[in-house]
Tab-separated table of N, CA and C and ligand atoms in Angstrom:
chain	number	residue	atom	x	y	z
A	281	MET	N	-12.949	-14.820	-20.151
A	281	MET	CA	-13.611	-13.520	-20.160
A	281	MET	C	-13.829	-12.985	-18.759
A	282	LEU	N	-14.234	-14.045	-17.934
A	282	LEU	CA	-14.432	-13.629	-16.251
A	282	LEU	C	-12.967	-13.294	-15.862
A	283	TYR	N	-11.973	-14.106	-16.205
A	283	TYR	CA	-10.589	-13.862	-15.759
A	283	TYR	C	-10.098	-12.304	-15.999
A	284	LEU	N	-10.744	-11.753	-17.115
A	284	LEU	CA	-9.964	-10.679	-17.542
A	284	LEU	C	-10.730	-9.596	-16.954
A	285	TRP	N	-12.060	-9.753	-16.525
A	285	TRP	CA	-13.012	-8.636	-15.625
A	285	TRP	C	-12.151	-8.668	-14.332
A	286	VAL	N	-11.874	-10.007	-13.774
A	286	VAL	CA	-11.310	-9.858	-12.630
A	286	VAL	C	-9.952	-9.099	-12.408
A	287	LYS	N	-9.077	-9.447	-13.451
A	287	LYS	CA	-7.958	-8.796	-13.446
A	287	LYS	C	-7.905	-7.314	-13.662
A	288	ALA	N	-9.015	-6.686	-14.596
A	288	ALA	CA	-9.290	-5.439	-14.515
A	288	ALA	C	-9.394	-4.900	-13.276
A	289	PHE	N	-10.395	-5.182	-12.385
A	289	PHE	CA	-10.685	-4.805	-11.257
A	289	PHE	C	-9.551	-5.011	-10.161
A	290	HIS	N	-8.802	-6.121	-10.315
A	290	HIS	CA	-7.588	-6.181	-9.507
A	290	HIS	C	-6.682	-4.816	-9.749
A	291	ILE	N	-6.522	-4.498	-11.134
A	291	ILE	CA	-5.536	-3.508	-11.304
A	291	ILE	C	-6.113	-2.101	-10.811
A	292	ILE	N	-7.660	-1.784	-11.004
A	292	ILE	CA	-8.004	-0.493	-10.627
A	292	ILE	C	-7.910	-0.571	-9.131
A	293	PHE	N	-8.199	-1.590	-8.168
A	293	PHE	CA	-8.177	-1.481	-6.726
A	293	PHE	C	-6.687	-1.452	-6.332
A	294	VAL	N	-5.811	-1.905	-7.142
A	294	VAL	CA	-4.384	-1.850	-6.920
A	294	VAL	C	-3.968	-0.304	-6.825
A	295	VAL	N	-4.433	0.342	-7.933
A	295	VAL	CA	-3.963	1.663	-8.211
A	295	VAL	C	-4.682	2.502	-6.880
A	296	ALA	N	-5.979	2.250	-6.463
A	296	ALA	CA	-6.577	2.996	-5.403
A	296	ALA	C	-5.730	2.789	-4.111
A	297	TRP	N	-5.170	1.405	-3.945
A	297	TRP	CA	-4.504	1.202	-2.822
A	297	TRP	C	-3.290	1.874	-2.583
A	298	PHE	N	-2.497	1.837	-3.802
A	298	PHE	CA	-1.347	2.588	-3.878
A	298	PHE	C	-1.634	4.131	-3.714
A	299	ALA	N	-2.685	4.799	-4.098
A	299	ALA	CA	-2.855	6.331	-3.979
A	299	ALA	C	-2.848	6.461	-2.369
A	300	GLY	N	-3.390	5.485	-1.614
A	300	GLY	CA	-3.586	5.830	-0.052
A	300	GLY	C	-2.085	5.658	0.417
A	301	LEU	N	-1.433	4.760	-0.030
A	301	LEU	CA	0.009	4.271	0.613
A	301	LEU	C	0.942	5.292	0.241
A	302	PHE	N	0.684	6.210	-0.868
A	302	PHE	CA	1.711	7.281	-1.513
A	302	PHE	C	1.056	8.737	-0.493
A	303	TYR	N	-0.002	8.780	-0.273
A	303	TYR	CA	-0.516	10.025	0.193
A	303	TYR	C	-0.308	9.946	1.821
A	304	LEU	N	-0.548	8.819	2.552
A	304	LEU	CA	-0.546	8.814	3.919
A	304	LEU	C	0.760	9.312	4.510
A	305	PRO	N	1.761	8.752	4.034
A	305	PRO	CA	3.072	9.397	4.421
A	305	PRO	C	3.451	10.730	4.301
A	306	ARG	N	2.712	11.344	3.150
A	306	ARG	CA	2.698	12.752	2.923
A	306	ARG	C	2.062	13.460	4.162
A	307	LEU	N	1.034	13.048	4.496
A	307	LEU	CA	0.221	13.477	5.669
A	307	LEU	C	1.097	13.575	6.867
A	308	PHE	N	2.002	12.586	7.108
A	308	PHE	CA	2.850	12.424	8.046
A	308	PHE	C	3.924	13.644	8.086
A	309	VAL	N	4.446	13.909	6.962
A	309	VAL	CA	5.480	14.762	6.571
A	309	VAL	C	4.785	16.130	7.178
A	310	TYR	N	3.686	16.480	6.589
A	310	TYR	CA	3.012	17.708	6.800
A	310	TYR	C	2.486	17.937	8.382
A	311	HIS	N	2.126	16.536	8.938
A	311	HIS	CA	1.867	16.691	10.479
A	311	HIS	C	2.965	16.933	11.342
A	312	CYS	N	4.012	16.501	10.963
A	312	CYS	CA	5.162	16.730	11.512
A	312	CYS	C	5.628	18.220	12.091
A	313	ASP	N	5.291	19.136	10.838
A	313	ASP	CA	5.476	20.642	10.998
A	313	ASP	C	4.588	21.222	11.531
A	314	THR	N	3.313	20.628	11.954
A	314	THR	CA	2.092	21.385	12.468
A	314	THR	C	2.381	21.595	14.081
A	315	LYS	N	2.203	22.774	14.342
A	315	LYS	CA	2.482	23.066	15.781
A	315	LYS	C	1.137	23.307	16.496
A	316	ASP	N	0.041	23.999	15.773
A	316	ASP	CA	-0.997	24.307	16.422
A	316	ASP	C	-1.991	23.055	16.606
A	317	PRO	N	-2.763	22.993	17.829
A	317	PRO	CA	-3.608	21.873	18.209
A	317	PRO	C	-4.559	21.645	17.280
A	318	VAL	N	-5.328	22.730	16.598
A	318	VAL	CA	-6.481	22.488	15.678
A	318	VAL	C	-6.012	21.800	14.466
A	319	GLY	N	-4.775	22.319	13.970
A	319	GLY	CA	-4.348	21.730	12.640
A	319	GLY	C	-3.860	20.164	12.703
A	320	SER	N	-3.413	20.065	14.021
A	320	SER	CA	-2.848	18.631	14.395
A	320	SER	C	-4.105	17.722	14.642
A	321	ALA	N	-5.332	18.170	15.141
A	321	ALA	CA	-6.542	17.488	15.270
A	321	ALA	C	-7.054	16.990	13.778
A	322	GLN	N	-7.096	18.153	12.843
A	322	GLN	CA	-7.385	17.751	11.523
A	322	GLN	C	-6.580	16.685	10.870
A	323	PHE	N	-5.436	16.655	11.140
A	323	PHE	CA	-4.441	15.821	10.399
A	323	PHE	C	-4.751	14.309	11.010
A	324	LYS	N	-5.031	14.206	12.402
A	324	LYS	CA	-5.243	12.924	13.030
A	324	LYS	C	-6.610	12.560	12.286
A	325	LEU	N	-7.572	13.274	12.241
A	325	LEU	CA	-8.771	12.638	11.522
A	325	LEU	C	-8.533	12.231	9.966
A	326	MET	N	-7.613	12.951	9.266
A	326	MET	CA	-7.570	12.858	7.893
A	326	MET	C	-6.934	11.384	7.801
A	327	GLU	N	-5.865	11.288	8.839
A	327	GLU	CA	-4.848	10.061	8.656
A	327	GLU	C	-5.816	8.798	8.914
A	328	ARG	N	-6.422	8.888	10.077
A	328	ARG	CA	-7.406	7.818	10.390
A	328	ARG	C	-8.378	7.408	9.122
A	329	ARG	N	-8.949	8.452	8.611
A	329	ARG	CA	-10.074	8.050	7.718
A	329	ARG	C	-9.251	7.660	6.381
A	330	LEU	N	-8.182	8.149	5.905
A	330	LEU	CA	-7.505	7.597	4.980
A	330	LEU	C	-7.232	6.115	5.071
A	331	TYR	N	-6.468	6.055	6.093
A	331	TYR	CA	-5.926	4.520	6.356
A	331	TYR	C	-7.008	3.615	6.129
A	332	LEU	N	-8.297	3.820	6.903
A	332	LEU	CA	-9.403	2.931	6.766
A	332	LEU	C	-9.924	2.783	5.313
A	333	PHE	N	-10.110	3.866	4.683
A	333	PHE	CA	-10.360	3.792	3.357
A	333	PHE	C	-9.164	3.044	2.624
A	334	THR	N	-8.089	3.184	2.774
A	334	THR	CA	-6.947	2.278	1.938
A	334	THR	C	-7.065	0.827	2.572
A	335	ILE	N	-7.537	0.406	3.543
A	335	ILE	CA	-7.638	-0.865	3.683
A	335	ILE	C	-8.671	-1.619	2.987
A	336	MET	N	-9.854	-0.896	2.889
A	336	MET	CA	-11.083	-1.365	2.195
A	336	MET	C	-10.223	-1.542	0.662
A	337	ASN	N	-9.614	-0.645	0.019
A	337	ASN	CA	-9.035	-0.973	-1.337
A	337	ASN	C	-8.192	-2.070	-1.180
A	338	THR	N	-7.325	-2.177	-0.138
A	338	THR	CA	-6.328	-3.340	-0.116
A	338	THR	C	-7.270	-4.788	-0.085
A	339	VAL	N	-8.374	-4.725	0.729
A	339	VAL	CA	-9.138	-6.013	0.629
A	339	VAL	C	-9.467	-6.260	-0.631
A	340	ILE	N	-10.010	-5.437	-1.367
A	340	ILE	CA	-10.728	-5.639	-2.615
A	340	ILE	C	-9.582	-6.169	-3.780
A	341	ALA	N	-8.539	-5.400	-3.527
A	341	ALA	CA	-7.464	-5.861	-4.677
A	341	ALA	C	-6.849	-7.313	-4.240
A	342	ILE	N	-6.737	-7.575	-3.065
A	342	ILE	CA	-6.282	-8.777	-2.819
A	342	ILE	C	-7.111	-9.794	-3.059
A	343	SER	N	-8.547	-9.643	-2.768
A	343	SER	CA	-9.673	-10.589	-3.045
A	343	SER	C	-9.744	-11.009	-4.523
A	344	CYS	N	-9.399	-9.863	-5.575
A	344	CYS	CA	-9.296	-10.048	-7.028
A	344	CYS	C	-8.270	-10.808	-7.465
A	345	GLY	N	-6.992	-10.518	-6.759
A	345	GLY	CA	-5.849	-11.274	-6.992
A	345	GLY	C	-6.013	-12.818	-6.477
A	346	LEU	N	-6.658	-13.045	-5.357
A	346	LEU	CA	-6.953	-14.460	-4.977
A	346	LEU	C	-7.793	-15.097	-6.055
A	347	GLY	N	-8.852	-14.318	-6.514
A	347	GLY	CA	-9.811	-14.721	-7.563
A	347	GLY	C	-8.945	-15.125	-8.718
A	348	LEU	N	-8.178	-14.356	-9.103
A	348	LEU	CA	-7.285	-14.794	-10.310
A	348	LEU	C	-6.572	-16.073	-10.066
A	349	LEU	N	-6.222	-16.388	-8.648
A	349	LEU	CA	-5.438	-17.482	-8.580
A	349	LEU	C	-6.536	-18.716	-8.592
A	350	ILE	N	-7.665	-18.603	-8.171
A	350	ILE	CA	-8.635	-19.616	-8.151
A	350	ILE	C	-9.082	-19.929	-9.650
A	351	LEU	N	-8.978	-19.126	-10.426
A	351	LEU	CA	-9.441	-19.074	-11.748
A	351	LEU	C	-8.179	-19.768	-12.576
A	352	GLN	N	-6.842	-19.483	-12.203
A	352	GLN	CA	-5.907	-19.863	-12.846
A	352	GLN	C	-4.820	-20.345	-11.835
A	353	PRO	N	-5.077	-21.667	-11.229
A	353	PRO	CA	-4.284	-22.151	-10.161
A	353	PRO	C	-2.890	-22.418	-10.437
A	354	ALA	N	-2.374	-22.753	-11.691
A	354	ALA	CA	-1.204	-22.886	-12.294
A	354	ALA	C	-0.040	-21.971	-11.954
A	355	TRP	N	-0.620	-20.604	-11.925
A	355	TRP	CA	0.190	-19.421	-11.612
A	355	TRP	C	0.999	-19.934	-10.174
A	356	LEU	N	0.422	-20.329	-9.148
A	356	LEU	CA	0.916	-20.493	-7.945
A	356	LEU	C	2.091	-21.315	-7.959
A	357	SER	N	2.450	-22.220	-8.890
A	357	SER	CA	3.664	-22.919	-9.035
A	357	SER	C	5.037	-21.929	-9.700
A	358	GLN	N	4.706	-21.012	-10.256
A	358	GLN	CA	5.553	-20.102	-10.797
A	358	GLN	C	6.342	-19.164	-10.055
A	359	HIS	N	7.476	-18.902	-10.299
A	359	HIS	CA	8.541	-18.106	-9.540
A	359	HIS	C	8.110	-16.662	-9.356
A	360	TRP	N	7.548	-15.933	-10.582
A	360	TRP	CA	7.312	-14.804	-10.355
A	360	TRP	C	6.321	-14.337	-9.404
A	361	LEU	N	5.213	-15.455	-9.231
A	361	LEU	CA	4.151	-15.338	-8.373
A	361	LEU	C	4.443	-15.457	-6.939
A	362	GLN	N	5.469	-16.320	-6.671
A	362	GLN	CA	5.981	-16.411	-5.600
A	362	GLN	C	6.756	-15.420	-4.973
A	363	TRP	N	7.560	-14.781	-5.751
A	363	TRP	CA	8.055	-13.533	-5.362
A	363	TRP	C	7.306	-12.286	-5.251
A	364	LYS	N	6.230	-12.330	-5.989
A	364	LYS	CA	5.269	-11.371	-5.994
A	364	LYS	C	4.443	-11.502	-4.594
A	365	LEU	N	4.281	-12.694	-4.066
A	365	LEU	CA	3.603	-12.793	-2.941
A	365	LEU	C	4.378	-12.408	-1.699
A	366	ALA	N	5.763	-12.483	-1.816
A	366	ALA	CA	6.664	-11.995	-0.679
A	366	ALA	C	6.721	-10.746	-0.613
A	367	LEU	N	6.686	-10.134	-1.803
A	367	LEU	CA	6.637	-8.564	-2.022
A	367	LEU	C	5.373	-7.910	-1.478
A	368	VAL	N	4.406	-8.744	-1.541
A	368	VAL	CA	3.168	-8.074	-1.175
A	368	VAL	C	3.025	-8.288	0.404
A	369	ALA	N	3.715	-9.348	0.878
A	369	ALA	CA	3.867	-9.387	2.427
A	369	ALA	C	4.547	-8.324	3.096
A	370	ALA	N	5.547	-7.876	2.331
A	370	ALA	CA	6.477	-6.744	2.709
A	370	ALA	C	5.414	-5.454	2.761
A	371	LEU	N	4.883	-5.238	1.710
A	371	LEU	CA	3.816	-4.115	1.544
A	371	LEU	C	2.878	-3.992	2.607
A	372	LEU	N	2.250	-5.259	2.964
A	372	LEU	CA	1.552	-5.287	4.194
A	372	LEU	C	2.114	-4.970	5.506
A	373	GLY	N	3.100	-5.388	5.489
A	373	GLY	CA	4.226	-4.865	6.658
A	373	GLY	C	4.302	-3.444	6.588
A	374	PHE	N	4.610	-2.866	5.612
A	374	PHE	CA	4.720	-1.361	5.474
A	374	PHE	C	3.389	-0.829	6.010
A	375	GLN	N	2.242	-1.251	5.469
A	375	GLN	CA	0.882	-0.564	5.674
A	375	GLN	C	0.861	-0.999	7.199
A	376	TRP	N	1.036	-1.965	7.902
A	376	TRP	CA	0.899	-2.046	9.384
A	376	TRP	C	1.919	-1.110	10.142
A	377	SER	N	2.944	-0.659	9.563
A	377	SER	CA	3.735	0.247	10.175
A	377	SER	C	2.994	1.611	10.054
A	378	CYS	N	2.234	1.887	9.049
A	378	CYS	CA	1.665	3.168	8.791
A	378	CYS	C	0.642	3.402	10.015
A	379	TRP	N	0.204	2.223	10.509
A	379	TRP	CA	-0.945	2.172	11.461
A	379	TRP	C	-0.473	2.780	12.609
A	380	GLN	N	0.725	1.956	12.915
A	380	GLN	CA	1.575	2.490	14.327
A	380	GLN	C	1.643	4.082	14.226
A	381	VAL	N	1.907	4.416	13.047
A	381	VAL	CA	2.536	5.964	13.124
A	381	VAL	C	1.177	6.586	13.379
A	382	VAL	N	0.002	6.310	12.744
A	382	VAL	CA	-1.179	6.775	12.887
A	382	VAL	C	-1.534	7.099	14.461
A	383	VAL	N	-1.271	6.002	14.984
A	383	VAL	CA	-1.558	5.837	16.438
A	383	VAL	C	-0.657	6.692	17.245
A	384	ASN	N	0.918	6.522	16.960
A	384	ASN	CA	1.607	7.428	17.595
A	384	ASN	C	1.234	8.834	17.298
A	385	PHE	N	1.069	9.311	16.282
A	385	PHE	CA	0.351	10.666	16.112
A	385	PHE	C	-0.796	11.147	17.202
A	386	ARG	N	-1.677	10.247	16.959
A	386	ARG	CA	-2.850	10.382	17.789
A	386	ARG	C	-2.588	10.500	19.193
A	387	GLU	N	-1.600	9.739	19.845
A	387	GLU	CA	-1.509	9.905	21.132
A	387	GLU	C	-0.263	10.904	21.365
A	388	ASN	N	-0.074	11.629	20.465
A	388	ASN	CA	1.031	12.820	20.507
A	388	ASN	C	2.442	12.154	21.018
A	389	ARG	N	2.708	11.062	20.315
A	389	ARG	CA	4.014	10.473	20.838
A	389	ARG	C	4.889	10.280	19.624
A	390	ASN	N	4.685	10.988	18.541
A	390	ASN	CA	5.798	11.153	17.434
A	390	ASN	C	7.083	11.687	17.707
A	391	THR	N	7.993	10.949	17.243
A	391	THR	CA	9.330	11.549	17.611
A	391	THR	C	10.318	11.755	16.366
A	392	ARG	N	9.627	11.329	15.381
A	392	ARG	CA	10.296	11.361	14.104
A	392	ARG	C	10.070	12.666	13.394
A	393	ASN	N	11.077	13.139	12.461
A	393	ASN	CA	10.876	14.455	11.686
A	393	ASN	C	10.453	14.130	10.400
A	394	GLY	N	10.217	15.321	9.514
A	394	GLY	CA	9.574	15.286	8.309
A	394	GLY	C	10.488	14.593	7.193
A	395	ARG	N	12.006	14.838	7.377
A	395	ARG	CA	12.924	14.059	6.667
A	395	ARG	C	12.845	12.611	6.772
A	396	TRP	N	12.837	12.134	8.041
A	396	TRP	CA	12.621	10.518	8.108
A	396	TRP	C	11.342	10.124	7.377
A	397	TYR	N	10.235	10.846	7.317
A	397	TYR	CA	8.954	10.370	6.664
A	397	TYR	C	9.235	10.464	5.081
A	398	ARG	N	10.034	11.309	4.608
A	398	ARG	CA	10.112	11.517	3.371
A	398	ARG	C	10.845	10.232	2.712
A	399	TRP	N	11.738	9.800	3.646
A	399	TRP	CA	12.404	8.285	3.116
A	399	TRP	C	11.308	7.282	3.280
A	400	TYR	N	10.893	7.264	4.424
A	400	TYR	CA	9.788	6.245	4.690
A	400	TYR	C	8.718	6.303	3.388
A	401	ASN	N	8.485	7.253	2.892
A	401	ASN	CA	7.406	7.564	1.608
A	401	ASN	C	7.889	6.650	0.634
A	402	GLU	N	9.243	6.422	0.481
A	402	GLU	CA	9.807	5.768	-0.628
A	402	GLU	C	9.671	4.287	-0.810
A	403	ILE	N	9.456	3.638	0.473
A	403	ILE	CA	9.304	2.229	0.348
A	403	ILE	C	8.266	1.650	-0.411
A	404	PRO	N	6.899	2.129	-0.487
A	404	PRO	CA	5.965	1.694	-1.326
A	404	PRO	C	6.308	1.947	-2.754
A	405	THR	N	7.129	2.800	-3.063
A	405	THR	CA	7.478	3.431	-4.455
A	405	THR	C	8.372	2.139	-4.741
A	406	VAL	N	9.559	1.825	-4.151
A	406	VAL	CA	10.313	0.622	-4.513
A	406	VAL	C	9.621	-0.644	-4.731
A	407	LEU	N	8.544	-0.945	-3.726
A	407	LEU	CA	7.722	-2.132	-3.979
A	407	LEU	C	6.890	-2.136	-5.044
A	408	LEU	N	6.370	-1.045	-5.307
A	408	LEU	CA	5.599	-0.993	-6.700
A	408	LEU	C	6.360	-1.136	-7.929
A	409	PHE	N	7.760	-0.467	-8.079
A	409	PHE	CA	8.546	-0.975	-9.111
A	409	PHE	C	8.615	-2.461	-9.073
A	410	ALA	N	9.253	-3.071	-8.139
A	410	ALA	CA	9.563	-4.382	-8.078
A	410	ALA	C	8.314	-5.267	-8.418
A	411	ILE	N	7.106	-5.097	-7.994
A	411	ILE	CA	5.916	-6.083	-8.204
A	411	ILE	C	5.665	-5.708	-9.718
A	412	VAL	N	5.557	-4.605	-10.235
A	412	VAL	CA	4.991	-4.388	-11.499
A	412	VAL	C	5.953	-4.871	-12.414
A	413	ILE	N	7.407	-4.657	-12.313
A	413	ILE	CA	8.439	-5.312	-13.417
A	413	ILE	C	8.141	-7.014	-13.116
A	414	LEU	N	7.939	-7.434	-12.072
A	414	LEU	CA	7.652	-8.964	-11.956
A	414	LEU	C	6.616	-9.376	-12.773
A	415	VAL	N	5.363	-8.810	-12.538
A	415	VAL	CA	4.235	-9.286	-13.227
A	415	VAL	C	4.132	-9.084	-14.866
A	416	VAL	N	4.977	-7.838	-15.332
A	416	VAL	CA	4.952	-7.704	-16.591
A	416	VAL	C	6.108	-8.574	-17.291
A	417	LEU	N	7.274	-8.666	-16.536
A	417	LEU	CA	8.305	-9.529	-17.399
A	417	LEU	C	8.373	-10.896	-16.920
A	418	LYS	N	7.136	-11.469	-16.358
A	418	LYS	CA	7.269	-12.773	-16.107
A	418	LYS	C	7.536	-13.766	-16.902
A	419	PRO	N	7.318	-13.759	-18.227
A	419	PRO	CA	7.907	-14.946	-19.108
A	419	PRO	C	9.310	-14.897	-19.167
A	420	LEU	N	10.445	-13.777	-18.693
A	420	LEU	CA	11.645	-13.889	-18.702
A	420	LEU	C	12.079	-14.463	-17.701
A	421	LEU	N	11.201	-14.553	-16.589
A	421	LEU	CA	11.670	-15.179	-15.222
A	421	LEU	C	11.857	-16.723	-14.913
B	641	HEM	C1	-2.179	-11.150	-2.522
B	641	HEM	C2	-1.966	-10.041	-3.416
B	641	HEM	C3	-2.087	-10.106	-4.984
B	641	HEM	C4	-2.238	-11.475	-5.509
B	641	HEM	C5	-2.530	-12.895	-5.226
B	641	HEM	C6	-1.991	-11.172	-7.105
B	641	HEM	C7	-2.215	-12.038	-8.027
B	641	HEM	C8	-2.287	-11.671	-9.337
B	641	HEM	C9	-2.662	-12.624	-10.492
B	641	HEM	C10	-2.730	-14.089	-10.439
B	641	HEM	C11	-2.577	-11.901	-11.571
B	641	HEM	C12	-2.806	-12.511	-13.206
B	641	HEM	C13	-1.402	-12.583	-13.913
B	641	HEM	C14	-1.827	-12.536	-15.322
B	641	HEM	O1	-2.888	-12.898	-15.728
B	641	HEM	O2	-0.965	-12.377	-16.248
B	641	HEM	C15	-2.162	-10.523	-11.341
B	641	HEM	C16	-1.938	-9.508	-12.217
B	641	HEM	C17	-1.709	-8.256	-11.941
B	641	HEM	N1	-1.135	-7.817	-10.532
B	641	HEM	FE1	-1.463	-8.818	-8.838
B	641	HEM	N2	-1.770	-9.994	-7.208
B	641	HEM	C18	-1.746	-9.341	-5.945
B	641	HEM	C19	-1.118	-7.898	-5.644
B	641	HEM	C20	-0.907	-7.081	-6.387
B	641	HEM	C21	-0.094	-5.861	-6.339
B	641	HEM	C22	0.127	-5.301	-4.770
B	641	HEM	C23	0.171	-5.226	-7.390
B	641	HEM	C24	0.913	-3.823	-7.474
B	641	HEM	C25	1.655	-3.426	-6.957
B	641	HEM	C26	-0.404	-6.019	-8.534
B	641	HEM	C27	-0.387	-5.903	-9.816
B	641	HEM	C28	-0.595	-6.607	-10.697
B	641	HEM	C29	-0.807	-6.039	-12.174
B	641	HEM	C30	-0.333	-4.858	-12.842
B	641	HEM	C31	-1.298	-7.217	-12.925
B	641	HEM	C32	-1.433	-7.201	-14.484
B	641	HEM	C33	-0.394	-8.173	-15.029
B	641	HEM	C34	-0.596	-8.442	-16.568
B	641	HEM	O3	-1.600	-8.528	-17.011
B	641	HEM	O4	0.468	-8.781	-17.330
B	641	HEM	N3	-0.937	-7.353	-7.841
B	641	HEM	N4	-1.876	-10.552	-9.856
């Protein structure tokens, strides 16, 4: 029973985490096109706040995931979980790169255009597909 509760919260906070990972690069797209300093200052504030809020959801989602592994350590020897952890590491790398972008905008050092950020926005989508397919189809792996 405890296991299922922890899994429910794991999924809830994964959804909240991804909401941030999808929205932040959209802010970068709109920020690129903003020329006036007042609008740009507003984006800087929104990006920083959203990033910090997303980190909170990341920590809770990962803590619940680790909680599931403590309750069910046998998962650790399964290939689907090892692949999943590798993809989560890639996701955290993407998240770290988002912070670099937030800092670049804050210091007016951004050199990339909206088209670049639209492609960048696809990275969490690809990782989401891969991770969800792994966890759901695990009996076949
Ligand atoms: C370090 C990070 C993570 C750890 C340690 C972890 C671990 C786990 C474990 C042990 C389960 C239980 C599997 C089961 O009972 O069948 C699980 C379920 C799940 N995880 Fe994660 N997870 C992590 C991150 C993520 C991420 C980033 C996503 C989404 C992209 C995700 C999506 C899910 C989903 C949808 C389930 C439910 C699967 C099912 O009930 O069939 N997890 N996770």
